PDB file of C-alpha atoms in Angstrom:
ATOM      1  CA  UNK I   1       0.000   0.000   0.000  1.00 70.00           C
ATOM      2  CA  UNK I   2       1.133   3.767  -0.839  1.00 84.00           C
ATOM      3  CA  UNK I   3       2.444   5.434   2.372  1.00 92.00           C
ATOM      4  CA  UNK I   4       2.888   9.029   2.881  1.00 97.00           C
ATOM      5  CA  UNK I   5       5.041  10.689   5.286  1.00 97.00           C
ATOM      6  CA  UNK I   6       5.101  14.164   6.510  1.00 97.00           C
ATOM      7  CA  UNK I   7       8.098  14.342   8.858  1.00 96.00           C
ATOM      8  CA  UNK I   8       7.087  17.860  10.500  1.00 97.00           C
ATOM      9  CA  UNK I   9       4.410  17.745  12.881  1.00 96.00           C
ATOM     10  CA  UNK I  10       4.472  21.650  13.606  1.00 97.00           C
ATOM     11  CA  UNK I  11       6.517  24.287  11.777  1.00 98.00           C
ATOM     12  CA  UNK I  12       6.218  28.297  11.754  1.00 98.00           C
ATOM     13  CA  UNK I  13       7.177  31.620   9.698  1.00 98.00           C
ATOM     14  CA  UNK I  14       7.051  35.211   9.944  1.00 98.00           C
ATOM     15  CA  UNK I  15       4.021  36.863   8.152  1.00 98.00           C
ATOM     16  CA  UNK I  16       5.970  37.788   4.575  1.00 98.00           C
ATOM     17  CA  UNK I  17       8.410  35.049   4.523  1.00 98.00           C
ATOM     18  CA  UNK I  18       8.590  31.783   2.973  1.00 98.00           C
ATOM     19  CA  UNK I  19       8.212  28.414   4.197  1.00 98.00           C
ATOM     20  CA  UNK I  20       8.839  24.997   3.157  1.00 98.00           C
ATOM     21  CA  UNK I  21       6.719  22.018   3.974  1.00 98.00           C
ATOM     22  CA  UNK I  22       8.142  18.143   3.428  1.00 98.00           C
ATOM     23  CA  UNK I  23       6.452  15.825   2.049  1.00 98.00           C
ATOM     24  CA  UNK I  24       8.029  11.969   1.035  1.00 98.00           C
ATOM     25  CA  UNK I  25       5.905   8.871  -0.449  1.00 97.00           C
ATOM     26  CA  UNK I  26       6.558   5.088  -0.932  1.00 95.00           C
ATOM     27  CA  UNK I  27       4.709   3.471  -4.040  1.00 92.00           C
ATOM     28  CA  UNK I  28       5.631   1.217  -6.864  1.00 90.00           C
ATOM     29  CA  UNK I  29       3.769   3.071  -9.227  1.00 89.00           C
ATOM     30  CA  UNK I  30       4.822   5.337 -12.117  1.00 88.00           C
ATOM     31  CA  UNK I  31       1.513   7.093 -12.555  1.00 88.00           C
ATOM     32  CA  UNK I  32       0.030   8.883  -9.997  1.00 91.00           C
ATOM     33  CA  UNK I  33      -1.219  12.146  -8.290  1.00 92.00           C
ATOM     34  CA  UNK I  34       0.014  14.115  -5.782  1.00 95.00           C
ATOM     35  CA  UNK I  35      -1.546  16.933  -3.654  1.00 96.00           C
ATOM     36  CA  UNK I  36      -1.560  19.580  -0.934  1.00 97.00           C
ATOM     37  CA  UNK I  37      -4.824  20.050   0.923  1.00 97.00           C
ATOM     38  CA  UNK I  38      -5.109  22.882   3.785  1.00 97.00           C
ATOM     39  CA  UNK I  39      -7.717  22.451   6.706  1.00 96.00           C
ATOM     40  CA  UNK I  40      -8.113  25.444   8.546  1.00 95.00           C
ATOM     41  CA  UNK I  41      -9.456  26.422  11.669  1.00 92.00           C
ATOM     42  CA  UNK I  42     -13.065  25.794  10.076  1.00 91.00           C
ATOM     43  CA  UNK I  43     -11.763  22.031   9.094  1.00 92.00           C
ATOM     44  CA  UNK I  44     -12.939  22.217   5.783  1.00 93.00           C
ATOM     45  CA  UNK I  45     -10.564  20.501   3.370  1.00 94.00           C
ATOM     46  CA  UNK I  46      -9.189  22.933   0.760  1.00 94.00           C
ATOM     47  CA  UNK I  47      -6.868  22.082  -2.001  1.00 93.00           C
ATOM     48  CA  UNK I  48      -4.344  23.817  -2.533  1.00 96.00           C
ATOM     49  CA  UNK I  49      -2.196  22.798  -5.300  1.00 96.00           C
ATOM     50  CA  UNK I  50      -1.509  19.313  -7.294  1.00 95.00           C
ATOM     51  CA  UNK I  51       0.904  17.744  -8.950  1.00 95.00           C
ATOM     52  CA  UNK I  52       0.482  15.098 -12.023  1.00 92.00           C
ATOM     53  CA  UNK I  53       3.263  12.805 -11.769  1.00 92.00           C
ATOM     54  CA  UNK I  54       4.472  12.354 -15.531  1.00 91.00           C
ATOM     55  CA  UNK I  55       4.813  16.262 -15.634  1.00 90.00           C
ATOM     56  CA  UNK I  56       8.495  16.769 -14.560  1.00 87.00           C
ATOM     57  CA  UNK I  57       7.587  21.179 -14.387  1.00 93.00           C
ATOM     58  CA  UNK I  58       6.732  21.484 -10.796  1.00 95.00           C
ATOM     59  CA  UNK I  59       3.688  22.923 -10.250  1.00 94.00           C
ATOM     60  CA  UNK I  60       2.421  26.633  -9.115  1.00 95.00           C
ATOM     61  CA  UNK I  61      -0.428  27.862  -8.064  1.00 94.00           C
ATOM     62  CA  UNK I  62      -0.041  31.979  -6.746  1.00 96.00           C
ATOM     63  CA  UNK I  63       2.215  31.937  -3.920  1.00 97.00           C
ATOM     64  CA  UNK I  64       2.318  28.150  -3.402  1.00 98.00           C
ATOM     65  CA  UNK I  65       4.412  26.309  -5.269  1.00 97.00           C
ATOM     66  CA  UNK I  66       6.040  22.740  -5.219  1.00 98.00           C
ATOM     67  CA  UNK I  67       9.109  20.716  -5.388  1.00 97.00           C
ATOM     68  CA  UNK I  68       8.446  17.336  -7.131  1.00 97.00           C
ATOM     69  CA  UNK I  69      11.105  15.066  -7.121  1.00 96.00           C
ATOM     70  CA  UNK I  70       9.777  12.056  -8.618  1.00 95.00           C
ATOM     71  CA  UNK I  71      12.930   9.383  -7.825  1.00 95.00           C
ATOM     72  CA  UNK I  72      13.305  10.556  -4.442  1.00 96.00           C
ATOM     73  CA  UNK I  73       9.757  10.418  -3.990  1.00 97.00           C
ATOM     74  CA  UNK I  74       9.533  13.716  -2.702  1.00 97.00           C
ATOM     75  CA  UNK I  75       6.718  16.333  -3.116  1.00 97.00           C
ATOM     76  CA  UNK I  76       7.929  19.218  -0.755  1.00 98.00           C
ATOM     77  CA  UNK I  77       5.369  22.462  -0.854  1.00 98.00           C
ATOM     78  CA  UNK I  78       6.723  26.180  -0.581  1.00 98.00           C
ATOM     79  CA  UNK I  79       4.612  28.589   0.678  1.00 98.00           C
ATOM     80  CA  UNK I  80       6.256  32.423  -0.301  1.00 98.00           C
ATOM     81  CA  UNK I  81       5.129  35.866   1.141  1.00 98.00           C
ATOM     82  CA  UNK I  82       3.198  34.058   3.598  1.00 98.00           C
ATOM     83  CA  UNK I  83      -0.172  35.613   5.217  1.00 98.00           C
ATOM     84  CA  UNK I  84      -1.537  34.918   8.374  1.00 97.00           C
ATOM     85  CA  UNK I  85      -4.317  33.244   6.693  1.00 96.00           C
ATOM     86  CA  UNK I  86      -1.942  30.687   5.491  1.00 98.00           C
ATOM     87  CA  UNK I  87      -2.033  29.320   8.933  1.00 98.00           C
ATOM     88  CA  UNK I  88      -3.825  25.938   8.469  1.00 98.00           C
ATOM     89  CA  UNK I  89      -2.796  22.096   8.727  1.00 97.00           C
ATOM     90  CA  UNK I  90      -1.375  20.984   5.893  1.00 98.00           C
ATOM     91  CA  UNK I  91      -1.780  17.623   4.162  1.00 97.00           C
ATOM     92  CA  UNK I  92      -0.064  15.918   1.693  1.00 97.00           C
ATOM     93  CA  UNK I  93      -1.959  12.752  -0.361  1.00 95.00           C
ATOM     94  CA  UNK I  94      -1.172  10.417  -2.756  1.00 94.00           C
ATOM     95  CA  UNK I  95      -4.260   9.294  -5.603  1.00 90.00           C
ATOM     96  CA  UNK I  96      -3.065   6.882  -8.136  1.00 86.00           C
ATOM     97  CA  UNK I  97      -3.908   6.482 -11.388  1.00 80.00           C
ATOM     98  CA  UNK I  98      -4.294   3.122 -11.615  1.00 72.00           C
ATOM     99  CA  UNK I  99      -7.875   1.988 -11.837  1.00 65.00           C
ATOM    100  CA  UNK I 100      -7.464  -0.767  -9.609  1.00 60.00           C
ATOM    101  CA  UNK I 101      -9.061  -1.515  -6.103  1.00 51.00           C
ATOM    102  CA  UNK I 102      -7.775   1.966  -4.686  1.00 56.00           C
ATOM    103  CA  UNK I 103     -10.156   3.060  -7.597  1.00 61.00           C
ATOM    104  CA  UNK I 104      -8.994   6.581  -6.790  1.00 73.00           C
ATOM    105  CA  UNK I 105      -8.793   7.072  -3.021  1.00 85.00           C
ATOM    106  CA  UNK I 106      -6.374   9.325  -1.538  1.00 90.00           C
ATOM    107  CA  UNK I 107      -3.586   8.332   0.856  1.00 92.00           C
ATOM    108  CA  UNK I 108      -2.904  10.840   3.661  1.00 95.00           C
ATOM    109  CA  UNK I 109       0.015  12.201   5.577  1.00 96.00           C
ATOM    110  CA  UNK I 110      -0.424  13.120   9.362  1.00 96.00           C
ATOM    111  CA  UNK I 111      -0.137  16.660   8.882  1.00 97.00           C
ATOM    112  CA  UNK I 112       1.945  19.656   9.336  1.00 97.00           C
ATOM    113  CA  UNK I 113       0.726  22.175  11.520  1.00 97.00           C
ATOM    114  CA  UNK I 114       1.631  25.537  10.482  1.00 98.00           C
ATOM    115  CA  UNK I 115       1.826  28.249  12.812  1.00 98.00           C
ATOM    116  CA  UNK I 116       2.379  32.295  10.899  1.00 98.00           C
ATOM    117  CA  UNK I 117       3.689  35.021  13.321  1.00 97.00           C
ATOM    118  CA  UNK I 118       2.494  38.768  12.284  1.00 95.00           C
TER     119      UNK I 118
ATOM    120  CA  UNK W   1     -19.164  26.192  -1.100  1.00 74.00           C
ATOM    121  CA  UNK W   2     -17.689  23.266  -2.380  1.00 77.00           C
ATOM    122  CA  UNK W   3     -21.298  21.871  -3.620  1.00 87.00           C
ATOM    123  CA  UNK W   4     -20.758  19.099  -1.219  1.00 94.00           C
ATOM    124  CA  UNK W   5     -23.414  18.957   1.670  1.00 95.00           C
ATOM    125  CA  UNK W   6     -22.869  17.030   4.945  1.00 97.00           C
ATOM    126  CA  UNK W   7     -25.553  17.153   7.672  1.00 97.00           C
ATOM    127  CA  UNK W   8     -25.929  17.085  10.524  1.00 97.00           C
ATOM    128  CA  UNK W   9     -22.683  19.164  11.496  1.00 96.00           C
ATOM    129  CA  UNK W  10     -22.070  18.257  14.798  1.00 97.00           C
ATOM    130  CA  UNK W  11     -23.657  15.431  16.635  1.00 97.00           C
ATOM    131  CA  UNK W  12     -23.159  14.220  20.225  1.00 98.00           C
ATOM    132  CA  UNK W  13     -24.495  10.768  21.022  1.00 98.00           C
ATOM    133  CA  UNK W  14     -24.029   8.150  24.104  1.00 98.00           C
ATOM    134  CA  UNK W  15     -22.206   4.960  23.538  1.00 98.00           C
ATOM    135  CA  UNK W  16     -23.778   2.074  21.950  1.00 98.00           C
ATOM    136  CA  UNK W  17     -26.462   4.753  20.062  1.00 98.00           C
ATOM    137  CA  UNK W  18     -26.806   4.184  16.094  1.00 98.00           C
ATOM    138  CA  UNK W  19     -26.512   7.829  14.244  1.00 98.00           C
ATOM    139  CA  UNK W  20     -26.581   8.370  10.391  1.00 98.00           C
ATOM    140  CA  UNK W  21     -24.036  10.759   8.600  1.00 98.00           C
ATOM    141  CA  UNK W  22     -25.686  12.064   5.045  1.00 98.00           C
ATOM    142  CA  UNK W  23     -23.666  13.553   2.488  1.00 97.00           C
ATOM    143  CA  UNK W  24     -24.671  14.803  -1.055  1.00 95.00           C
ATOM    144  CA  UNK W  25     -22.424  15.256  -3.447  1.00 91.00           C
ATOM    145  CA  UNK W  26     -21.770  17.998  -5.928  1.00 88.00           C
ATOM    146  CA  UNK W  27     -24.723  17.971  -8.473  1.00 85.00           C
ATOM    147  CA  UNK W  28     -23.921  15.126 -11.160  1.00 83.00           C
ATOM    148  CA  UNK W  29     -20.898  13.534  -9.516  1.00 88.00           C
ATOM    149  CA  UNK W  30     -21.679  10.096  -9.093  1.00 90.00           C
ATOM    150  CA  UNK W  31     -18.941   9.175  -6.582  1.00 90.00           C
ATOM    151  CA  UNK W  32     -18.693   9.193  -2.987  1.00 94.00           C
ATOM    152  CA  UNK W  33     -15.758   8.795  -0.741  1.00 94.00           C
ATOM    153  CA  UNK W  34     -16.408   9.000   3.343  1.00 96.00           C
ATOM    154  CA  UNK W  35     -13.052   9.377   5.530  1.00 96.00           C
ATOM    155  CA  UNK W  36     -13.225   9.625   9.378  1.00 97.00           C
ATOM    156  CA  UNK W  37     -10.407  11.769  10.804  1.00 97.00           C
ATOM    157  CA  UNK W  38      -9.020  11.561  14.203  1.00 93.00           C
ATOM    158  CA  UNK W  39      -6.240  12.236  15.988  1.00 85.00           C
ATOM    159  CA  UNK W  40      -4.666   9.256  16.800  1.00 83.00           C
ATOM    160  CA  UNK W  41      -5.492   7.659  13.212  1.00 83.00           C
ATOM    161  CA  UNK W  42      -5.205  10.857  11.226  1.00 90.00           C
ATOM    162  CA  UNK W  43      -7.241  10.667   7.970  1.00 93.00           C
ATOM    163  CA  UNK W  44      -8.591   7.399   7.190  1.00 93.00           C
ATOM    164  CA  UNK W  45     -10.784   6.097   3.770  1.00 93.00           C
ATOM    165  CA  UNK W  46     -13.080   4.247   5.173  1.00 95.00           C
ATOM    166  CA  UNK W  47     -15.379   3.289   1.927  1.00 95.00           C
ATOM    167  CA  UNK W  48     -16.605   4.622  -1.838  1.00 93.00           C
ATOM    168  CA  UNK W  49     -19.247   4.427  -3.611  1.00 93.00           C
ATOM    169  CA  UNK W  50     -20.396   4.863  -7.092  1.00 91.00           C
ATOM    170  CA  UNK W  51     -23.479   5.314  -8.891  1.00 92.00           C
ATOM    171  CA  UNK W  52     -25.152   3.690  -5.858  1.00 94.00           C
ATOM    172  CA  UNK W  53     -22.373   0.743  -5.829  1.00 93.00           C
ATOM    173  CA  UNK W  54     -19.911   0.231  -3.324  1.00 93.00           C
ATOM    174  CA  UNK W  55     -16.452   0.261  -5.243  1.00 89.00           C
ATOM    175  CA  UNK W  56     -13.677   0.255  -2.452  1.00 88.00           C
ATOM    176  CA  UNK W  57     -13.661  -0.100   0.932  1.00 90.00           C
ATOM    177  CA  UNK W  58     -10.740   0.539   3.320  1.00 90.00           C
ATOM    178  CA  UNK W  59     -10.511   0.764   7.081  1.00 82.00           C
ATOM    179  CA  UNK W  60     -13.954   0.385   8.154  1.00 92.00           C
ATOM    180  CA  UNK W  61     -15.486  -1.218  10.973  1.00 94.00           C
ATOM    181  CA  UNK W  62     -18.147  -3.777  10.726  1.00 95.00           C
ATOM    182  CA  UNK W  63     -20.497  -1.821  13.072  1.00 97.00           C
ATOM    183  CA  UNK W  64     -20.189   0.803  10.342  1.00 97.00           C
ATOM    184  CA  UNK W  65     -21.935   0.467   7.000  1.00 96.00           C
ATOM    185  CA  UNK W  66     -22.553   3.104   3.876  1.00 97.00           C
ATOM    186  CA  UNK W  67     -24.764   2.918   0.853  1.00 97.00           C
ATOM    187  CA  UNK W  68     -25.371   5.327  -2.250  1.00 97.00           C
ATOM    188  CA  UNK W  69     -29.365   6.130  -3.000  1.00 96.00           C
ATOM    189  CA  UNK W  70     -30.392   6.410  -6.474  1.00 95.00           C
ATOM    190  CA  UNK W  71     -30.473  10.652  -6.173  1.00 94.00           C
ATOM    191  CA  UNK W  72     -27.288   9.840  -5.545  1.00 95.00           C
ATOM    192  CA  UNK W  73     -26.833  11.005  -2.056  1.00 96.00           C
ATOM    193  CA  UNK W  74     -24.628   8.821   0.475  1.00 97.00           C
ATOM    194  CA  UNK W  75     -25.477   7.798   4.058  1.00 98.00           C
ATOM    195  CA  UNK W  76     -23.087   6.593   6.685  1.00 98.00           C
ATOM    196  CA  UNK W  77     -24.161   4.333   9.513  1.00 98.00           C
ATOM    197  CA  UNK W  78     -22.004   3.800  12.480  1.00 98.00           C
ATOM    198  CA  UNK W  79     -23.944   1.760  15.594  1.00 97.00           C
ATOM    199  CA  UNK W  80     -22.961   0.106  18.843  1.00 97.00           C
ATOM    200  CA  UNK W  81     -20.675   3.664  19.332  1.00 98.00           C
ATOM    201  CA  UNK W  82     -17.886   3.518  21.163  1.00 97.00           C
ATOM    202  CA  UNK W  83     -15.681   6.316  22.827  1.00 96.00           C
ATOM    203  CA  UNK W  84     -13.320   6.214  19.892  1.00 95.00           C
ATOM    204  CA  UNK W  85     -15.414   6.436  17.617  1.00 96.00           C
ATOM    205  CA  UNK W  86     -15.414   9.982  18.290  1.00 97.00           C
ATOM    206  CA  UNK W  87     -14.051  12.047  14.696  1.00 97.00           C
ATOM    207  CA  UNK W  88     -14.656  14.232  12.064  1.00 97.00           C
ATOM    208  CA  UNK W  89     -16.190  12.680   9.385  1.00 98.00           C
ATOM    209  CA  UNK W  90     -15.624  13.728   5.675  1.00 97.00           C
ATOM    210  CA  UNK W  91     -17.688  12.728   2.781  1.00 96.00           C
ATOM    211  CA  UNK W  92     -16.062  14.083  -0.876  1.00 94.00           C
ATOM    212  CA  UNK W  93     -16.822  13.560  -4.631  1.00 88.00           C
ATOM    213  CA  UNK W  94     -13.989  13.330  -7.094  1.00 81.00           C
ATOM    214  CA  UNK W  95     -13.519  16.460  -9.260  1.00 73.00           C
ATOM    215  CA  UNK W  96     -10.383  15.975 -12.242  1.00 69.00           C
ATOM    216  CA  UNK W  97      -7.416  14.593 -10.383  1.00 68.00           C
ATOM    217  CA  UNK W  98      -8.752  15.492  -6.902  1.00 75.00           C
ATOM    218  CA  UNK W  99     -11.257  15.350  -4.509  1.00 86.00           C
ATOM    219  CA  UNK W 100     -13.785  18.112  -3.201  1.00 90.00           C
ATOM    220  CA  UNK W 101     -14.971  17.624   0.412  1.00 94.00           C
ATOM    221  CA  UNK W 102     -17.580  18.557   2.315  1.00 95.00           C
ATOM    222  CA  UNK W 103     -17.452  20.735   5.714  1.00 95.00           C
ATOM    223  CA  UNK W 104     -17.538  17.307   7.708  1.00 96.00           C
ATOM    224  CA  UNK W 105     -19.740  16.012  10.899  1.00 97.00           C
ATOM    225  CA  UNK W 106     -18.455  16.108  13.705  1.00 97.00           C
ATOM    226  CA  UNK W 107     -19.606  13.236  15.942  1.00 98.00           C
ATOM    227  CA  UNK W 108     -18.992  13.426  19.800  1.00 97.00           C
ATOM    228  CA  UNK W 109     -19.506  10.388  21.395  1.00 97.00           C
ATOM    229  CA  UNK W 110     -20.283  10.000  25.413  1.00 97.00           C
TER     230      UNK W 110
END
């Protein structure tokens, strides 16, 4: 089964700086999807960006951004000129493409908790 | 909005009570995905359905059971509650390459 690891429980940035979230994944698969979903406050799940994995340009969405690295199985997520209404849990998931008993499910990290100072 | 309706929003119940989750998806999406999110198991699928078949299922209980209705809307049965049973529970339905979710019910249980 895919596995996804978020190895920051809690990080935190100053309101107009940039932070970097990590993200790593185990699967034997070649095609897949990856994504970063925010839950505020409110807990509603909001995605924020996503990432196709046969596209090797990274992609960007405003001010968020990512860092696919497909061989290291990494799928970090940069966050630039950060607000304070960035502050959210962050979760990265894995959906593969595969149609297949997963049949499109997503695979969740635990979370990074992500604190913005004004 | 994400066009994805959960009801009730909160519920508090006593152990060993039956409650229903409902969950409609956005208008025309035929799937359904519930997750249950806690804090010691983080976010977990629990089952899908679509177009009123159940196509996956992953880490859910026997005491819990789902079903899609021909409008398409999804309920979510969980009896014989137990204290850890206590979550947030998601229902989504699968936009291109992702997932939209609902706002969740939160179920207390006492």
């Amino acid at each position: 089964a895919q596995t996804v690891t978020q190895s920051q429980p809690e990080m935190s940035v100053q309101e107009a700086e940039t932070v970097t979230l990590s993200c790593t994944y185990d699967t034997s698969e070649s095609d897949y999807y990856l994504f970063w979903y925010k839950q505020p406050p409110s807990r509603q799940m909001i995605l924020v960006i996503r990432q196709e994995a046969y596209k090797q340009q990274n992609a960007t969405e405003n001010r968020f951004s990512v860092n696919f690295q497909k061989a290291a199985k990494s799928f970090s997520l940069k966050i630039s000129d950060s607000q304070l209404g960035d502050a959210a849990m962050y979760f990265c998931a894995y959906r593969s493409r595969n149609r297949g008993s997963t049949l499109g499910r997503l695979y969740f990290g635990r979370g990074t908790q992500l604190t913005v100072w004004p | 909005d994400s066009g994805v309706t959960q009801t009730p929003k909160h519920l508090i119940t006593a152990t060993g009570q039956r409650v229903t989750l409902r969950c409609s998806p956005r208008s025309g999406d035929l799937s359904v995905y519930w997750y249950q999110q806690s804090l010691d198991q983080g976010l977990q699928f629990l089952i899908q359905y679509y177009n009123g078949e159940e196509r996956a299922k992953g880490n859910i209980l026997e005491r819990f059971s789902a079903q899609q209705f021909p409008d398409l809307h999804s309920e979510l049965n969980l009896s014989s509650l137990e204290l850890g049973d206590s979550a947030l529970y998601f229902c989504a339905s699968s936009v291109p390459y992702g997932y939209t979710f609902g706002s969740g019910t939160r179920l207390t249980v006492v």
